[in-house]
Amino acid sequence: MTDGPVPARATRIAHVGIAVADLAAILPFYRELLDLPEVPLADADGARIAGLQAGESLIELLEARSSDSPIGKFVARRGPGIHHICFAVDDLDGTLARCRQMGIRLIDETPRLGAEGKRIAFIHPGATAGVLVELTEL
Ligand code: ZN
């Protein structure tokens, strides 16, 4: 064995965040019909979050606790729907540094704690074809 650098692990989709107007109304579709096990998650950014395990990824259903929260504003403006995609990367700080080098606009210049208890950062959708992208750690 040689002492080389630790190889990077593959980026994967950590979760898809879906903004919902009524969590209790939509939860049975994912939990009972699709049979996805529920994962307890903390509230974040003024939203109640229900996590559902879909293979290696989660579906996160986001319901606004107040109308002036990010999800509340999103639902008022665009209606319920896919809100963001979160990618787990091997090196969050390195990925953010590369975003800066490439001139990619970040919403979070420094990582903060997300609903899964991991460090996260959002990239501005203007830099990612209109998709709000969240990055987290593997
Ligand atoms: Zn998220």
XYZ file of N, CA, C and O and ligand atoms in Angstrom:
553
model
N 0.843 -1.205 0.000
C 0.000 0.000 0.000
C 0.871 1.245 0.000
O 1.843 1.340 0.722
N 0.485 2.203 -0.776
C 1.194 3.483 -0.782
C 0.382 4.498 0.002
O -0.832 4.378 0.111
N 1.075 5.470 0.536
C 0.397 6.515 1.296
C 0.035 7.678 0.368
O 0.678 8.716 0.392
N -0.955 7.485 -0.441
C -1.418 8.561 -1.326
C -2.493 9.373 -0.632
O -2.869 9.075 0.496
N -2.973 10.392 -1.322
C -4.075 11.178 -0.747
C -5.344 10.323 -0.653
O -5.523 9.377 -1.423
N -6.196 10.623 0.303
C -7.465 9.899 0.443
C -8.330 10.227 -0.773
O -8.519 11.397 -1.099
N -8.797 9.206 -1.489
C -9.590 9.501 -2.677
C -10.930 10.163 -2.321
O -11.523 9.843 -1.299
N -11.355 11.088 -3.175
C -12.633 11.768 -2.950
C -13.779 10.783 -3.121
O -13.745 9.913 -3.984
N -14.773 10.897 -2.265
C -15.969 10.073 -2.424
C -16.904 10.758 -3.406
O -16.847 11.967 -3.598
N -17.755 9.959 -4.037
C -18.590 10.480 -5.114
C -19.699 11.370 -4.563
O -20.337 11.044 -3.567
N -19.902 12.479 -5.233
C -21.026 13.359 -4.920
C -22.329 12.599 -5.149
O -22.440 11.816 -6.086
N -23.291 12.805 -4.273
C -24.595 12.181 -4.465
C -25.685 13.180 -4.098
O -25.418 14.193 -3.457
N -26.924 12.866 -4.490
C -28.049 13.697 -4.072
C -28.373 13.348 -2.629
O -28.721 12.203 -2.325
N -28.220 14.311 -1.723
C -28.529 14.084 -0.313
C -30.036 14.139 -0.098
O -30.606 13.270 0.548
N -30.648 15.180 -0.609
C -32.106 15.257 -0.528
C -32.664 16.202 -1.576
O -31.942 17.032 -2.139
N -33.962 16.023 -1.815
C -34.721 16.950 -2.643
C -35.712 17.632 -1.712
O -36.459 16.957 -0.988
N -35.674 18.943 -1.669
C -36.573 19.714 -0.809
C -37.816 20.111 -1.588
O -37.710 20.733 -2.646
N -38.972 19.743 -1.065
C -40.237 20.052 -1.738
C -41.057 20.967 -0.831
O -41.352 20.608 0.313
N -41.395 22.130 -1.332
C -42.222 23.072 -0.571
C -43.675 22.615 -0.656
O -44.188 22.369 -1.751
N -44.308 22.462 0.493
C -45.699 22.022 0.521
C -46.536 23.051 1.278
O -46.037 23.766 2.155
N -47.808 23.109 0.932
C -48.705 24.026 1.632
C -49.266 23.357 2.881
O -49.549 24.018 3.874
N -49.434 22.035 2.817
C -50.091 21.302 3.913
C -49.382 19.958 4.097
O -49.658 18.994 3.391
N -48.471 19.918 5.051
C -47.647 18.726 5.289
C -48.495 17.499 5.622
O -48.280 16.419 5.066
N -49.470 17.669 6.495
C -50.298 16.530 6.921
C -51.070 15.940 5.744
O -51.336 14.741 5.700
N -51.419 16.781 4.782
C -52.217 16.308 3.642
C -51.379 15.504 2.660
O -51.886 14.556 2.046
N -50.106 15.863 2.474
C -49.289 15.199 1.457
C -48.457 14.056 2.026
O -48.054 13.144 1.301
N -48.217 14.061 3.332
C -47.354 13.051 3.950
C -47.800 11.607 3.660
O -46.954 10.758 3.362
N -49.096 11.284 3.702
C -49.498 9.894 3.421
C -49.098 9.412 2.034
O -48.825 8.221 1.855
N -49.032 10.308 1.044
C -48.611 9.876 -0.296
C -47.208 9.287 -0.239
O -46.939 8.217 -0.783
N -46.298 9.981 0.430
C -44.908 9.521 0.503
C -44.738 8.370 1.495
O -44.021 7.414 1.228
N -45.405 8.484 2.645
C -45.180 7.519 3.727
C -45.932 6.215 3.498
O -45.366 5.137 3.632
N -47.192 6.312 3.125
C -47.996 5.097 2.979
C -48.006 4.585 1.539
O -47.788 3.406 1.298
N -48.259 5.460 0.580
C -48.358 4.963 -0.792
C -46.993 4.564 -1.344
O -46.824 3.479 -1.898
N -45.987 5.402 -1.170
C -44.646 5.057 -1.652
C -43.853 4.246 -0.637
O -42.771 3.755 -0.941
N -44.395 4.138 0.590
C -43.783 3.297 1.624
C -42.372 3.753 1.999
O -41.487 2.938 2.235
N -42.170 5.056 2.056
C -40.864 5.593 2.435
C -40.830 5.805 3.949
O -41.692 6.472 4.496
N -39.819 5.242 4.631
C -39.733 5.423 6.080
C -39.449 6.882 6.452
O -38.661 7.553 5.780
N -40.093 7.331 7.510
C -39.905 8.708 7.945
C -38.651 8.823 8.816
O -38.366 7.943 9.626
N -37.917 9.895 8.615
C -36.685 10.163 9.360
C -36.906 11.464 10.135
O -37.295 12.467 9.543
N -36.689 11.453 11.449
C -36.909 12.694 12.199
C -35.883 13.763 11.832
O -34.691 13.490 11.766
N -36.369 14.960 11.557
C -35.495 16.084 11.220
C -35.904 17.295 12.027
O -37.087 17.471 12.336
N -34.937 18.121 12.348
C -35.218 19.367 13.059
C -35.824 20.387 12.097
O -35.589 20.335 10.894
N -36.632 21.284 12.640
C -37.097 22.417 11.846
C -35.893 23.261 11.447
O -34.882 23.275 12.152
N -36.001 23.934 10.311
C -34.920 24.829 9.883
C -35.498 25.938 9.023
O -36.465 25.723 8.283
N -34.901 27.113 9.118
C -35.277 28.261 8.282
C -36.780 28.541 8.325
O -37.395 28.848 7.308
N -37.376 28.404 9.491
C -38.797 28.724 9.625
C -39.712 27.724 8.962
O -40.843 28.048 8.611
N -39.230 26.490 8.769
C -40.051 25.466 8.132
C -40.090 24.207 8.991
O -39.096 23.827 9.607
N -41.272 23.573 9.022
C -41.375 22.223 9.558
C -40.911 21.294 8.454
O -41.299 21.449 7.297
N -40.103 20.310 8.814
C -39.540 19.433 7.793
C -39.842 17.986 8.129
O -39.548 17.515 9.229
N -40.436 17.282 7.174
C -40.610 15.835 7.291
C -39.632 15.185 6.325
O -39.609 15.508 5.138
N -38.783 14.285 6.851
C -37.812 13.606 6.011
C -38.277 12.192 5.705
O -38.788 11.494 6.569
N -38.121 11.783 4.448
C -38.512 10.432 4.034
C -37.345 9.802 3.292
O -36.806 10.399 2.350
N -36.960 8.612 3.736
C -35.786 7.954 3.171
C -36.145 7.289 1.852
O -36.995 6.399 1.810
N -35.500 7.705 0.784
C -35.704 7.098 -0.533
C -34.346 6.608 -1.019
O -33.607 7.333 -1.670
N -34.007 5.372 -0.658
C -32.680 4.853 -0.974
C -31.633 5.631 -0.212
O -31.760 5.839 0.995
N -30.594 6.083 -0.924
C -29.525 6.857 -0.273
C -29.913 8.312 -0.070
O -29.183 9.067 0.560
N -31.030 8.718 -0.634
C -31.424 10.123 -0.598
C -32.666 10.305 0.258
O -33.384 9.345 0.553
N -32.905 11.555 0.626
C -34.107 11.890 1.376
C -35.011 12.754 0.515
O -34.538 13.519 -0.330
N -36.297 12.619 0.756
C -37.254 13.621 0.312
C -37.527 14.470 1.550
O -37.829 13.919 2.614
N -37.367 15.771 1.445
C -37.700 16.646 2.566
C -38.915 17.483 2.189
O -38.866 18.273 1.239
N -39.997 17.269 2.938
C -41.204 18.059 2.722
C -41.127 19.261 3.653
O -40.967 19.114 4.866
N -41.209 20.446 3.077
C -40.984 21.694 3.812
C -42.287 22.478 3.887
O -42.830 22.884 2.848
N -42.764 22.675 5.096
C -43.993 23.455 5.288
C -43.649 24.699 6.099
O -43.074 24.600 7.186
N -44.018 25.856 5.586
C -43.691 27.121 6.269
C -44.402 27.213 7.606
O -45.578 26.869 7.718
N -43.674 27.653 8.606
C -44.296 27.946 9.902
C -44.821 29.375 9.936
O -45.637 29.705 10.780
N -44.298 30.205 9.067
C -44.801 31.574 8.967
C -44.709 32.018 7.511
O -43.875 31.522 6.751
N -45.567 32.960 7.142
C -45.652 33.364 5.736
C -44.420 34.153 5.295
O -44.154 34.255 4.099
N -43.636 34.706 6.251
C -42.459 35.471 5.844
C -41.165 34.643 5.891
O -40.080 35.176 5.742
N -41.310 33.325 6.079
C -40.145 32.441 5.996
C -39.820 32.194 4.520
O -40.655 32.444 3.655
N -38.611 31.700 4.226
C -38.274 31.430 2.810
C -39.286 30.508 2.118
O -39.666 30.764 0.973
N -39.718 29.456 2.802
C -40.689 28.542 2.178
C -42.059 29.214 2.042
O -42.749 29.040 1.034
N -42.441 30.004 3.048
C -43.711 30.730 2.972
C -43.747 31.653 1.768
O -44.731 31.696 1.020
N -42.640 32.364 1.552
C -42.566 33.279 0.404
C -42.567 32.513 -0.917
O -43.201 32.917 -1.891
N -41.843 31.387 -0.929
C -41.771 30.563 -2.148
C -43.162 30.073 -2.537
O -43.570 30.181 -3.695
N -43.904 29.527 -1.563
C -45.233 28.969 -1.855
C -46.194 30.080 -2.279
O -47.001 29.905 -3.196
N -46.091 31.254 -1.635
C -46.972 32.367 -1.997
C -46.700 32.820 -3.429
O -47.621 33.170 -4.170
N -45.430 32.803 -3.832
C -45.041 33.314 -5.149
C -45.245 32.279 -6.244
O -45.706 32.606 -7.329
N -44.892 31.026 -5.965
C -44.846 30.022 -7.035
C -45.732 28.825 -6.800
O -45.850 27.960 -7.657
N -46.317 28.727 -5.606
C -47.115 27.551 -5.271
C -46.210 26.430 -4.797
O -44.986 26.536 -4.850
N -46.807 25.339 -4.314
C -46.001 24.200 -3.854
C -45.199 23.613 -5.009
O -45.600 23.732 -6.170
N -44.087 22.966 -4.685
C -43.280 22.333 -5.729
C -41.866 22.110 -5.258
O -41.532 22.379 -4.100
N -41.031 21.630 -6.179
C -39.630 21.385 -5.830
C -38.964 22.715 -5.495
O -39.037 23.675 -6.269
N -38.355 22.783 -4.337
C -37.744 24.014 -3.854
C -36.232 24.011 -4.068
O -35.669 24.996 -4.506
N -35.579 22.892 -3.751
C -34.129 22.836 -3.950
C -33.649 21.388 -4.023
O -34.352 20.467 -3.616
N -32.441 21.227 -4.551
C -31.769 19.928 -4.581
C -30.488 20.071 -3.773
O -29.749 21.048 -3.948
N -30.267 19.118 -2.892
C -29.071 19.159 -2.054
C -28.106 18.058 -2.478
O -28.477 16.887 -2.534
N -26.875 18.463 -2.779
C -25.823 17.513 -3.119
C -24.865 17.377 -1.944
O -24.428 18.389 -1.380
N -24.567 16.143 -1.571
C -23.533 15.883 -0.575
C -22.217 15.758 -1.320
O -22.100 14.973 -2.263
N -21.252 16.562 -0.903
C -19.941 16.563 -1.552
C -18.877 16.112 -0.559
O -19.063 16.188 0.657
N -17.779 15.645 -1.108
C -16.695 15.122 -0.274
C -16.047 16.218 0.561
O -15.659 15.999 1.697
N -15.922 17.405 -0.020
C -15.191 18.497 0.631
C -15.989 19.785 0.450
O -15.844 20.488 -0.552
N -16.847 20.084 1.423
C -17.730 21.254 1.311
C -16.932 22.549 1.202
O -17.206 23.378 0.333
N -15.947 22.719 2.069
C -15.166 23.964 2.039
C -14.419 24.115 0.716
O -14.366 25.199 0.144
N -13.873 23.007 0.230
C -13.158 23.042 -1.042
C -14.100 23.349 -2.200
O -13.746 24.093 -3.119
N -15.303 22.784 -2.157
C -16.276 23.033 -3.218
C -16.702 24.504 -3.216
O -16.817 25.132 -4.275
N -16.916 25.065 -2.011
C -17.280 26.487 -1.926
C -16.133 27.368 -2.431
O -16.367 28.372 -3.117
N -14.906 26.973 -2.115
C -13.748 27.741 -2.603
C -13.703 27.701 -4.130
O -13.428 28.720 -4.783
N -14.001 26.532 -4.705
C -13.996 26.427 -6.178
C -15.135 27.253 -6.776
O -14.982 27.846 -7.841
N -16.293 27.296 -6.098
C -17.392 28.154 -6.564
C -16.914 29.603 -6.646
O -17.154 30.296 -7.640
N -16.230 30.068 -5.595
C -15.744 31.452 -5.570
C -14.762 31.702 -6.706
O -14.834 32.716 -7.401
N -13.851 30.739 -6.913
C -12.863 30.878 -7.995
C -13.554 30.998 -9.355
O -13.105 31.722 -10.230
N -14.679 30.271 -9.502
C -15.391 30.263 -10.786
C -16.402 31.404 -10.891
O -17.129 31.502 -11.875
N -16.488 32.247 -9.853
C -17.417 33.370 -9.895
C -18.863 32.957 -9.681
O -19.784 33.679 -10.082
N -19.078 31.785 -9.106
C -20.442 31.317 -8.848
C -20.951 31.975 -7.576
O -20.323 31.899 -6.517
N -22.102 32.639 -7.699
C -22.658 33.409 -6.582
C -23.214 32.481 -5.508
O -24.017 31.587 -5.797
N -22.779 32.708 -4.287
C -23.240 31.894 -3.156
C -24.263 32.669 -2.344
O -24.182 33.885 -2.218
N -25.235 31.952 -1.788
C -26.145 32.566 -0.812
C -25.473 32.529 0.561
O -25.506 33.514 1.298
N -24.867 31.392 0.880
C -24.133 31.255 2.147
C -22.631 31.265 1.852
O -22.106 30.307 1.290
N -21.975 32.339 2.234
C -20.524 32.422 2.009
C -19.772 31.441 2.902
O -18.713 30.943 2.542
N -20.336 31.184 4.080
C -19.734 30.194 4.974
C -20.808 29.189 5.365
O -21.982 29.546 5.495
N -20.428 27.921 5.544
C -21.416 26.896 5.872
C -22.115 27.169 7.201
O -21.558 27.776 8.103
N -23.372 26.726 7.282
C -24.146 26.800 8.532
C -24.783 25.445 8.756
O -24.701 24.562 7.888
N -25.461 25.267 9.889
C -26.022 23.967 10.242
C -27.410 23.787 9.614
O -28.269 24.649 9.751
N -27.607 22.660 8.923
C -28.888 22.375 8.289
C -29.738 21.418 9.116
O -29.358 21.022 10.225
N -30.876 21.019 8.541
C -31.862 20.211 9.266
C -31.328 18.826 9.636
O -31.793 18.218 10.596
N -30.378 18.310 8.855
C -29.831 16.985 9.154
C -28.667 17.063 10.138
O -28.003 16.061 10.404
N -28.404 18.268 10.670
C -27.327 18.433 11.634
C -25.946 18.492 10.985
O -24.931 18.402 11.659
N -25.928 18.617 9.645
C -24.655 18.716 8.932
C -24.474 20.142 8.436
O -25.432 20.890 8.298
N -23.222 20.497 8.128
C -22.955 21.819 7.585
C -23.497 21.902 6.159
O -23.347 20.963 5.372
N -24.133 23.018 5.859
C -24.731 23.226 4.535
C -24.380 24.623 4.029
O -24.007 25.504 4.807
N -24.555 24.815 2.729
C -24.463 26.144 2.125
C -25.287 26.127 0.844
O -25.299 25.128 0.120
N -25.979 27.225 0.584
C -26.793 27.340 -0.629
C -26.050 28.145 -1.688
O -25.353 29.119 -1.376
N -26.233 27.709 -2.938
C -25.704 28.432 -4.102
C -26.858 29.199 -4.723
O -27.996 28.710 -4.768
N -26.584 30.392 -5.211
C -27.651 31.208 -5.798
C -28.172 30.545 -7.085
O -27.383 30.129 -7.932
N -29.513 30.456 -7.241
C -30.055 29.781 -8.436
C -29.697 30.476 -9.742
O -29.733 29.839 -10.806
N -29.319 31.754 -9.664
C -28.889 32.445 -10.880
C -27.641 31.830 -11.492
O -27.358 32.001 -12.676
N -26.889 31.072 -10.679
C -25.653 30.449 -11.145
C -25.856 28.994 -11.551
O -24.924 28.343 -12.031
N -27.084 28.468 -11.340
C -27.299 27.025 -11.529
C -28.592 26.759 -12.315
O -29.406 25.922 -11.923
N -28.758 27.496 -13.406
C -29.888 27.281 -14.320
C -31.242 27.353 -13.604
O -32.169 26.622 -13.919
N -31.319 28.238 -12.612
C -32.602 28.465 -11.969
C -32.953 27.482 -10.868
O -34.040 27.560 -10.290
N -32.038 26.549 -10.588
C -32.300 25.553 -9.528
C -31.552 25.988 -8.264
O -30.348 26.233 -8.311
N -32.293 26.084 -7.179
C -31.638 26.374 -5.901
C -30.890 25.124 -5.473
O -31.498 24.067 -5.280
N -29.569 25.234 -5.370
C -28.725 24.085 -5.022
C -28.161 24.295 -3.616
O -27.638 25.362 -3.296
N -28.316 23.266 -2.812
C -27.730 23.237 -1.469
C -26.586 22.242 -1.522
O -26.673 21.206 -2.175
N -25.516 22.573 -0.824
C -24.390 21.634 -0.697
C -24.283 21.213 0.760
O -24.481 22.018 1.661
N -23.968 19.956 0.975
C -23.710 19.487 2.317
C -22.557 18.509 2.271
O -22.013 18.209 1.216
N -22.199 18.000 3.450
C -21.074 17.082 3.521
C -21.553 15.643 3.473
O -22.621 15.328 3.976
N -20.741 14.769 2.933
C -21.062 13.340 2.892
C -21.099 12.765 4.292
O -20.426 13.241 5.170
Zn -32.242 21.135 2.055
